[in-house]
PDB file of N, CA and C in Angstrom:
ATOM      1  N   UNK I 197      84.485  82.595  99.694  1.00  0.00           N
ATOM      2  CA  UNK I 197      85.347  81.796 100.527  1.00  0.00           C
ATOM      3  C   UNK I 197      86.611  82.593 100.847  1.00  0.00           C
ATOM      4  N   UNK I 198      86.971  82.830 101.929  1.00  0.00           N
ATOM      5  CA  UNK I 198      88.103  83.222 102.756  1.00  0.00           C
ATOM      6  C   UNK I 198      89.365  82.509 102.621  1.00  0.00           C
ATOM      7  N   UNK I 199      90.385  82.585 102.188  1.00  0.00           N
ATOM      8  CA  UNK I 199      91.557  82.297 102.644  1.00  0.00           C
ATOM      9  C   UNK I 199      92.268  82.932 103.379  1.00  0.00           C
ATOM     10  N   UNK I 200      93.419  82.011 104.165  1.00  0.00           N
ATOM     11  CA  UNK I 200      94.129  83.064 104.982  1.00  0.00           C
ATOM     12  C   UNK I 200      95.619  82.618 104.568  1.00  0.00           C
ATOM     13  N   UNK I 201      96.774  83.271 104.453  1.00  0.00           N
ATOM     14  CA  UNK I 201      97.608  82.539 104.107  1.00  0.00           C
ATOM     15  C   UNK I 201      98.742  82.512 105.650  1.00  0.00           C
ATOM     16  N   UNK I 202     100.013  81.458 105.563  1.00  0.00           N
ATOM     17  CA  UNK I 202     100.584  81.537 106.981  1.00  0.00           C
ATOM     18  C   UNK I 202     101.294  82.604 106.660  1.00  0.00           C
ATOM     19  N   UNK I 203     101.723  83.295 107.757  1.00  0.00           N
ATOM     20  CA  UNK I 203     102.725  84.217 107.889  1.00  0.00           C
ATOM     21  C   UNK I 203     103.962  84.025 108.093  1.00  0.00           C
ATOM     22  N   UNK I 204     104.644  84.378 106.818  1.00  0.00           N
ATOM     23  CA  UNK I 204     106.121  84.011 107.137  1.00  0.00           C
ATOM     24  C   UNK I 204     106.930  85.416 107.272  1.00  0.00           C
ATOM     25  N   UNK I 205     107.810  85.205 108.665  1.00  0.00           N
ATOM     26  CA  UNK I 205     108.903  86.645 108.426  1.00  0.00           C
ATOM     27  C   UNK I 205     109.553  87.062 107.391  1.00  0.00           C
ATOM     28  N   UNK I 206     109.469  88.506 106.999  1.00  0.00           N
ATOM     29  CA  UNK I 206     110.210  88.774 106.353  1.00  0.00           C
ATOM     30  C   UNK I 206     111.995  88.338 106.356  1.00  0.00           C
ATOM     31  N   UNK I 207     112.546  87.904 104.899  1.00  0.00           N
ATOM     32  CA  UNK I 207     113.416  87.461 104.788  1.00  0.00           C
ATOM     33  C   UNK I 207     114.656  88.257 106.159  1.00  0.00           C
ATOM     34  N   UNK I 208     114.864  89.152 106.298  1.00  0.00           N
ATOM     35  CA  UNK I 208     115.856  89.731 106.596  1.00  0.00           C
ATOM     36  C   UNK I 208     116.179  89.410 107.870  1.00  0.00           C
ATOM     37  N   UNK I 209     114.502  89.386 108.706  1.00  0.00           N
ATOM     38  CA  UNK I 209     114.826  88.996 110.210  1.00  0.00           C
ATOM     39  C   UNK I 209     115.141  87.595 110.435  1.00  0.00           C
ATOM     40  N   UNK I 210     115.231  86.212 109.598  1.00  0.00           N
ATOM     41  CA  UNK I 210     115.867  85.334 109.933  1.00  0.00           C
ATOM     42  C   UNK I 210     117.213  85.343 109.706  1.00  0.00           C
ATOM     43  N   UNK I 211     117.846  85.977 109.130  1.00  0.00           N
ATOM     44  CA  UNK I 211     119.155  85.730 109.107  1.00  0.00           C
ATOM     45  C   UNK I 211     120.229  86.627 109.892  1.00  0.00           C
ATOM     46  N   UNK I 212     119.784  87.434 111.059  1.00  0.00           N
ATOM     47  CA  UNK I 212     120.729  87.904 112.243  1.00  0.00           C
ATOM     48  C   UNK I 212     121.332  86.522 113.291  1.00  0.00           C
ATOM     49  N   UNK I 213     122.377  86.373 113.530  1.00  0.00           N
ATOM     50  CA  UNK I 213     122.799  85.871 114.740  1.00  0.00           C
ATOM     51  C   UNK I 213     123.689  86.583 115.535  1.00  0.00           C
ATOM     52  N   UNK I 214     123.816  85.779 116.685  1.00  0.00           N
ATOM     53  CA  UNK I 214     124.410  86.513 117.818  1.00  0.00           C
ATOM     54  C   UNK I 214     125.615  87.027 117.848  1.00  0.00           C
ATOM     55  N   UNK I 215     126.384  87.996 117.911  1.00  0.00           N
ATOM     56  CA  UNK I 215     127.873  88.457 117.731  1.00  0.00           C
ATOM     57  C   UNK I 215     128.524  86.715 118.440  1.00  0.00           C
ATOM     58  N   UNK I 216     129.733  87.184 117.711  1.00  0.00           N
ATOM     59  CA  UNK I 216     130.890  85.780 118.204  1.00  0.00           C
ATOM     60  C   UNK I 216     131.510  86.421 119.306  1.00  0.00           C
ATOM     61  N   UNK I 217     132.050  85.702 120.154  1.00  0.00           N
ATOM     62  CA  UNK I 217     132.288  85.908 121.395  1.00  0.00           C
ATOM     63  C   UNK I 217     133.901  86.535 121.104  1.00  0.00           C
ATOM     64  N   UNK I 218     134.208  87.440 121.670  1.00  0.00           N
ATOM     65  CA  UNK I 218     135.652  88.447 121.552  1.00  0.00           C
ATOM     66  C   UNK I 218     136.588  88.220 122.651  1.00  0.00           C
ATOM     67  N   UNK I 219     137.922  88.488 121.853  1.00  0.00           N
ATOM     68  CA  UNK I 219     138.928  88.006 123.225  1.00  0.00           C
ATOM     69  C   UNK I 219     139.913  89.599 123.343  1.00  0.00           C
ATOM     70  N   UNK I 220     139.952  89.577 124.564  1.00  0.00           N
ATOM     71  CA  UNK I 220     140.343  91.290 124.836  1.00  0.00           C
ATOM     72  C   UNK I 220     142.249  91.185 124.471  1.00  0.00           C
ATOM     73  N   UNK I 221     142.660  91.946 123.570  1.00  0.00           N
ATOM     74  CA  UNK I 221     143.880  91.830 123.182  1.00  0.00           C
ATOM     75  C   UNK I 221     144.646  93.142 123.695  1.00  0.00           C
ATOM     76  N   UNK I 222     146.042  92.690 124.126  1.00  0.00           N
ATOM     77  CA  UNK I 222     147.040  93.654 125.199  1.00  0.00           C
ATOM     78  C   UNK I 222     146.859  95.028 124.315  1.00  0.00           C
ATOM     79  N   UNK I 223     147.068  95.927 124.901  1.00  0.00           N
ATOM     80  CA  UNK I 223     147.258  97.558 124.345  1.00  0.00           C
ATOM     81  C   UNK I 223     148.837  96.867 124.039  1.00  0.00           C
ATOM     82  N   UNK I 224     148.904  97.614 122.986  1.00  0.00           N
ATOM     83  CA  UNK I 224     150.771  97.824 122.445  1.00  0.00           C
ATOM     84  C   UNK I 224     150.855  99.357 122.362  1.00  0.00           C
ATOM     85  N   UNK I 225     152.325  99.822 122.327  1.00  0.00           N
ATOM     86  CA  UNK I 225     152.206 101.004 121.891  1.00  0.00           C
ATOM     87  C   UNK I 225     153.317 101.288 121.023  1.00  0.00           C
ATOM     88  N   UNK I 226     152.605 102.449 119.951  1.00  0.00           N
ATOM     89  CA  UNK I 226     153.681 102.412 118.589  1.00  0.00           C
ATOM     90  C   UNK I 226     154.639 103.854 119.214  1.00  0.00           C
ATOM     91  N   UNK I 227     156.075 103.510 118.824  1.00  0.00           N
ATOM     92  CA  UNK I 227     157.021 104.492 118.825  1.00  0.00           C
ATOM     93  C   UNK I 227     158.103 104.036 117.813  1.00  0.00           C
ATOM     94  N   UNK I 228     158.823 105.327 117.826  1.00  0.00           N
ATOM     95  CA  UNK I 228     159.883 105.673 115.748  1.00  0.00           C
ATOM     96  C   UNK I 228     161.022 105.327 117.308  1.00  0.00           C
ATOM     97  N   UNK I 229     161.798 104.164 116.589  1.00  0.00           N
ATOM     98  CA  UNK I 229     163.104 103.753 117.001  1.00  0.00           C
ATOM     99  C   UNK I 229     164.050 104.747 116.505  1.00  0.00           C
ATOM    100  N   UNK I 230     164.699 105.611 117.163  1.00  0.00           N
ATOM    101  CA  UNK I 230     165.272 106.764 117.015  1.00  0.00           C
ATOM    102  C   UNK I 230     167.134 106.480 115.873  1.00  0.00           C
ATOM    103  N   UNK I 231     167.283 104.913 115.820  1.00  0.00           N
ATOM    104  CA  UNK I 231     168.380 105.064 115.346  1.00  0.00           C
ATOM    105  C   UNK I 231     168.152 104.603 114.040  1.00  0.00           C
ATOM    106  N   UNK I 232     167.314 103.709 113.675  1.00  0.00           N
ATOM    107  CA  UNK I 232     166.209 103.314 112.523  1.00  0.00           C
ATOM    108  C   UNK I 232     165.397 104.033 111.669  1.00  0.00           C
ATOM    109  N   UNK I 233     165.004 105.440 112.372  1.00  0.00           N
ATOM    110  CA  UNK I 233     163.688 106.123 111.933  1.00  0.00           C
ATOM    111  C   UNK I 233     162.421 104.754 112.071  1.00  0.00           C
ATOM    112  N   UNK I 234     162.090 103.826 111.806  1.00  0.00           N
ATOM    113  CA  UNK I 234     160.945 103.489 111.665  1.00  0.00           C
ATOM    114  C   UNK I 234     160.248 102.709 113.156  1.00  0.00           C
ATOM    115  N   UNK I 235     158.897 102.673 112.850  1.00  0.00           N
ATOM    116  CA  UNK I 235     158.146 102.390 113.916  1.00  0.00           C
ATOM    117  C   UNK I 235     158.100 100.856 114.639  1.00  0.00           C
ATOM    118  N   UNK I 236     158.186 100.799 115.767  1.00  0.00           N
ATOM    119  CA  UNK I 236     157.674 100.021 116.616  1.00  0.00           C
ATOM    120  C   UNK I 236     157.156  99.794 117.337  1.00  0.00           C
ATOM    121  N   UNK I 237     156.206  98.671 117.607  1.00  0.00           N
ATOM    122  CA  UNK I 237     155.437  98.314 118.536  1.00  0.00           C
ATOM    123  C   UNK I 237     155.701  97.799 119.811  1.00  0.00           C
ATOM    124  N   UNK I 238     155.397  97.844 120.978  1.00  0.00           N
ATOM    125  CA  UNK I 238     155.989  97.222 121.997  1.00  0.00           C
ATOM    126  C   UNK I 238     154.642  96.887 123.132  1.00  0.00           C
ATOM    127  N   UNK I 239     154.684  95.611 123.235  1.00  0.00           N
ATOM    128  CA  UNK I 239     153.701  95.549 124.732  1.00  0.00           C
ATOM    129  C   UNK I 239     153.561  96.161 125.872  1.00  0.00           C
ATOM    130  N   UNK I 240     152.874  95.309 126.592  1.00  0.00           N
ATOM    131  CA  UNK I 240     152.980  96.316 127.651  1.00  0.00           C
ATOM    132  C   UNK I 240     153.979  96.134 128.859  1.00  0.00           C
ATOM    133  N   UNK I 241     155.373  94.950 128.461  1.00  0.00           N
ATOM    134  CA  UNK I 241     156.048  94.905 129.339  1.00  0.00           C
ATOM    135  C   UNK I 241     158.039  95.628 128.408  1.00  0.00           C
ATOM    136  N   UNK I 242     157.182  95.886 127.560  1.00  0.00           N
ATOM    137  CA  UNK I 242     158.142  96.791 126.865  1.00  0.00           C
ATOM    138  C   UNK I 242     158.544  95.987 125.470  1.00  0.00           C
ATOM    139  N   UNK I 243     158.313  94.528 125.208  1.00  0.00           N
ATOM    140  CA  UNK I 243     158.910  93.637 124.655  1.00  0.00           C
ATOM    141  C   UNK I 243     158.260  94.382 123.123  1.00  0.00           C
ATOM    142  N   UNK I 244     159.334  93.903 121.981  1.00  0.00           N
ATOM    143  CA  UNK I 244     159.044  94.684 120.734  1.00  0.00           C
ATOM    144  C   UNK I 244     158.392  93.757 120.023  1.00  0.00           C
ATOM    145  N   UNK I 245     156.657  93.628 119.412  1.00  0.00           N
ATOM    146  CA  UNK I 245     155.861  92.802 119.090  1.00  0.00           C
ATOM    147  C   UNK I 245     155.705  92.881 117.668  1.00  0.00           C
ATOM    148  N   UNK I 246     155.943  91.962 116.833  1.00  0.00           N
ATOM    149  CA  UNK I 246     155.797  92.109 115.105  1.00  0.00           C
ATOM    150  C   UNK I 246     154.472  92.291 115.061  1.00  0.00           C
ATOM    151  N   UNK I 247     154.410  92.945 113.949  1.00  0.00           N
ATOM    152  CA  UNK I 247     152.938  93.171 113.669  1.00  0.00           C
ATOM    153  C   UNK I 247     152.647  92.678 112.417  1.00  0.00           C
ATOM    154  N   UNK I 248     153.318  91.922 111.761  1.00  0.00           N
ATOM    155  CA  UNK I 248     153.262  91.043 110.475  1.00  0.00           C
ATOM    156  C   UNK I 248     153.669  92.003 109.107  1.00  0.00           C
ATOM    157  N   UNK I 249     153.932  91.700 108.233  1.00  0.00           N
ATOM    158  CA  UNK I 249     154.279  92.066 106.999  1.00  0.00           C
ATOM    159  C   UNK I 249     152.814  92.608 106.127  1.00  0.00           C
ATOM    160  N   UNK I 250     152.995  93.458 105.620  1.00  0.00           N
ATOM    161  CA  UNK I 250     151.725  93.800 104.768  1.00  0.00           C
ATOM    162  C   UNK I 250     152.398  94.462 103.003  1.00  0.00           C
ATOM    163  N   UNK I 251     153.810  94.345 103.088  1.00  0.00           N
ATOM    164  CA  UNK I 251     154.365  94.533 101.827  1.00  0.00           C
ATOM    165  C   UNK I 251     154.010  96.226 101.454  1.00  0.00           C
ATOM    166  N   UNK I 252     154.629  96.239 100.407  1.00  0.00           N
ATOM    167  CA  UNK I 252     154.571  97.822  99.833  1.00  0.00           C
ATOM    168  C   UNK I 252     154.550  97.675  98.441  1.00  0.00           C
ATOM    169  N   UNK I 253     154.354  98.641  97.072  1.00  0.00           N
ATOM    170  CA  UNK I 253     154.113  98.213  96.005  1.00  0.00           C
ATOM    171  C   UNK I 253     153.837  99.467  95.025  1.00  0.00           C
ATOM    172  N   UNK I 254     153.778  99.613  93.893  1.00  0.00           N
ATOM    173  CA  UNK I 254     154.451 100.549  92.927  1.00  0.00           C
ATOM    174  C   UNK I 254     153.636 100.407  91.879  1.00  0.00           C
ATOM    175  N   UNK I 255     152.669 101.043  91.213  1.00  0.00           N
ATOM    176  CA  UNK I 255     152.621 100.928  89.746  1.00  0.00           C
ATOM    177  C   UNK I 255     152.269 101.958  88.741  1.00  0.00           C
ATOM    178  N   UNK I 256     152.493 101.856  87.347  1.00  0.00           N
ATOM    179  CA  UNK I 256     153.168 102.677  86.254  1.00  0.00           C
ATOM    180  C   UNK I 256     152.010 102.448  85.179  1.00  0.00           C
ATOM    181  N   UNK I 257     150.917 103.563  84.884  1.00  0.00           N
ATOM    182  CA  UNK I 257     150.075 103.287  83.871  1.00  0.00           C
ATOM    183  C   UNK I 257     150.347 104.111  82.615  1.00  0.00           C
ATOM    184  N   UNK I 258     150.440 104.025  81.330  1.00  0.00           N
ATOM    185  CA  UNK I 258     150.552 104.676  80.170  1.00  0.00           C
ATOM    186  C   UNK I 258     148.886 105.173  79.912  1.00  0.00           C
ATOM    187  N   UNK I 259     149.255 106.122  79.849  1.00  0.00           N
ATOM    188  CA  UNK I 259     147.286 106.730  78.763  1.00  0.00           C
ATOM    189  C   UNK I 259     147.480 106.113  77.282  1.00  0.00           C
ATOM    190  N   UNK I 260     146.091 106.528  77.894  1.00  0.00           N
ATOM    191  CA  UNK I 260     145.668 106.289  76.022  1.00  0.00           C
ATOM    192  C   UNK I 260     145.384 107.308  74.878  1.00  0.00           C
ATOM    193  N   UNK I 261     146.062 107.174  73.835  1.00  0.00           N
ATOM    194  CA  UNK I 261     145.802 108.779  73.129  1.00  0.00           C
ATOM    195  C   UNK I 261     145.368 107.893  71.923  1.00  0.00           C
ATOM    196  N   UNK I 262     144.573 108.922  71.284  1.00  0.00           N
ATOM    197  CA  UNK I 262     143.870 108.545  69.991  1.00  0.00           C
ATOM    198  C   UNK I 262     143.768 109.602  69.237  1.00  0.00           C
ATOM    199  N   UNK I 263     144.019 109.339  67.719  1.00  0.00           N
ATOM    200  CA  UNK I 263     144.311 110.292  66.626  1.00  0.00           C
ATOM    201  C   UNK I 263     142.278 111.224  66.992  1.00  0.00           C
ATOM    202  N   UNK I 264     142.929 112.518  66.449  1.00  0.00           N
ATOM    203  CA  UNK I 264     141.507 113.008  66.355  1.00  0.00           C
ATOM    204  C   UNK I 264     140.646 112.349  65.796  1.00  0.00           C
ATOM    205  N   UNK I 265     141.223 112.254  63.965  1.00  0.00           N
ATOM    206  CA  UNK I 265     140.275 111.230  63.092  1.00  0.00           C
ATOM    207  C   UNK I 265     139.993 109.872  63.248  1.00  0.00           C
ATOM    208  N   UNK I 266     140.742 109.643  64.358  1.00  0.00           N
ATOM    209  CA  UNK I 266     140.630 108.424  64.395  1.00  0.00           C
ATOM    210  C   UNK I 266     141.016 107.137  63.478  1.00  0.00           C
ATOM    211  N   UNK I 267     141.548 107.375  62.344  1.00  0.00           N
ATOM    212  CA  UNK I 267     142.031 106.618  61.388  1.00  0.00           C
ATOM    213  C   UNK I 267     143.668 106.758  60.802  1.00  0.00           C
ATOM    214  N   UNK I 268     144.238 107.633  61.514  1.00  0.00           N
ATOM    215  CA  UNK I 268     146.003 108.095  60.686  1.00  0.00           C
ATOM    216  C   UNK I 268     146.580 107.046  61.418  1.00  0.00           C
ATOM    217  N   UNK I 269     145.912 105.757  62.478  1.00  0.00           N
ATOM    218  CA  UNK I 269     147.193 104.916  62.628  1.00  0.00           C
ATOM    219  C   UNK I 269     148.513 105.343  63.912  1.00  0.00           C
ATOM    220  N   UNK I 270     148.036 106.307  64.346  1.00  0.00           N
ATOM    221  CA  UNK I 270     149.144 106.692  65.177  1.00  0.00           C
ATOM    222  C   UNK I 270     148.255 106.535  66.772  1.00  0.00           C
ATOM    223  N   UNK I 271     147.137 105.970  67.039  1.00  0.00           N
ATOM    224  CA  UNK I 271     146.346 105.532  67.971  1.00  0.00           C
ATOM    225  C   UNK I 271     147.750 104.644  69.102  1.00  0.00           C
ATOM    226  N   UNK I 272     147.512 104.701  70.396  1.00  0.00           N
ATOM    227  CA  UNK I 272     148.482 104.699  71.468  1.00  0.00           C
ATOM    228  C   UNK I 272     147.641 103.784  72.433  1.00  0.00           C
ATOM    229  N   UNK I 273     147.828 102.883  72.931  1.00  0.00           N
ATOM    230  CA  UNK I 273     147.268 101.856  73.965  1.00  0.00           C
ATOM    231  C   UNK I 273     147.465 102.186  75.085  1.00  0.00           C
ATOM    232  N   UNK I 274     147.130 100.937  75.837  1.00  0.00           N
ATOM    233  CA  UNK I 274     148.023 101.452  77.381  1.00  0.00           C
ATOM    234  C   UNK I 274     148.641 100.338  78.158  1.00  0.00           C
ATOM    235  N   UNK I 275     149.856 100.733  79.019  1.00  0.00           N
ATOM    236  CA  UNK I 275     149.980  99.200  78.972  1.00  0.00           C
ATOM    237  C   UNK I 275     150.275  99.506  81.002  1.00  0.00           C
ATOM    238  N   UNK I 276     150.484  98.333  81.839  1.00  0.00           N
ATOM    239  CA  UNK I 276     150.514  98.540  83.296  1.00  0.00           C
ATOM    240  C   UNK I 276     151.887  97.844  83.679  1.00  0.00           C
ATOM    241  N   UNK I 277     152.226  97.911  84.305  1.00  0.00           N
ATOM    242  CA  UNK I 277     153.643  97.849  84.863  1.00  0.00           C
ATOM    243  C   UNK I 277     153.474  97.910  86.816  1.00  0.00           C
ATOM    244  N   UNK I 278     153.552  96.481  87.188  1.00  0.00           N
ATOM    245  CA  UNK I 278     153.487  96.555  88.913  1.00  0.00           C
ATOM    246  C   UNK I 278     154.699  96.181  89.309  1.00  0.00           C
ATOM    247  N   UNK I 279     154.824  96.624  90.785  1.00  0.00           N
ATOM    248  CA  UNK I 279     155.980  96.385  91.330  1.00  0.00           C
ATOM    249  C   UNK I 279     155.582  96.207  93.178  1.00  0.00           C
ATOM    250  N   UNK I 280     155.780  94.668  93.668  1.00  0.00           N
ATOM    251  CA  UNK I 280     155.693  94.830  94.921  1.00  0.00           C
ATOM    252  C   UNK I 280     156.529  94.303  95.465  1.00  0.00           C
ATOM    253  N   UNK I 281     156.547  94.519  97.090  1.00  0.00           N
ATOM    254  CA  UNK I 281     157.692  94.283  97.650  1.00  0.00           C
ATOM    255  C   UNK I 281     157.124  93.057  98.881  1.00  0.00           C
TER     256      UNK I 281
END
């Protein structure tokens, strides 16, 4: 006796869908504000456009040292230290 079994797609090809539809956003262009040093963005009718905050940030790791023998007690941890802005 013959069986046939149904054919199901492989998993992978059901789960593509169609890209989401995209919205075309102005060219800006970046230039160093000469009395500031730092950069800005500006549209395209010159106007100066924020580009949001993304912060800045700092951190300080200690090693770890360990006695050769491993037992004199003078074994060293480590500890972390952050800093953001």
């Amino acid at each position: 006796m013959t069986t046939t079994r149904p054919t199901v797609p492989p998993w992978g090809t059901t789960r593509p869908r169609p890209f989401p539809t995209t919205t075309l956003v102005p060219a800006v262009v970046a230039e160093i504000d000469p009395a500031t040093q730092l950069g800005v963005a500006r549209d395209r009718h010159g106007h100066v456009v924020a580009l949001g905050g993304h912060g800045t940030g700092t951190a300080v790791e200690t090693s770890t040292i360990t006695s050769p023998d491993g037992q004199n007690g003078n074994d060293q941890g480590h500890d972390q230290s952050t800093d953001q802005d």
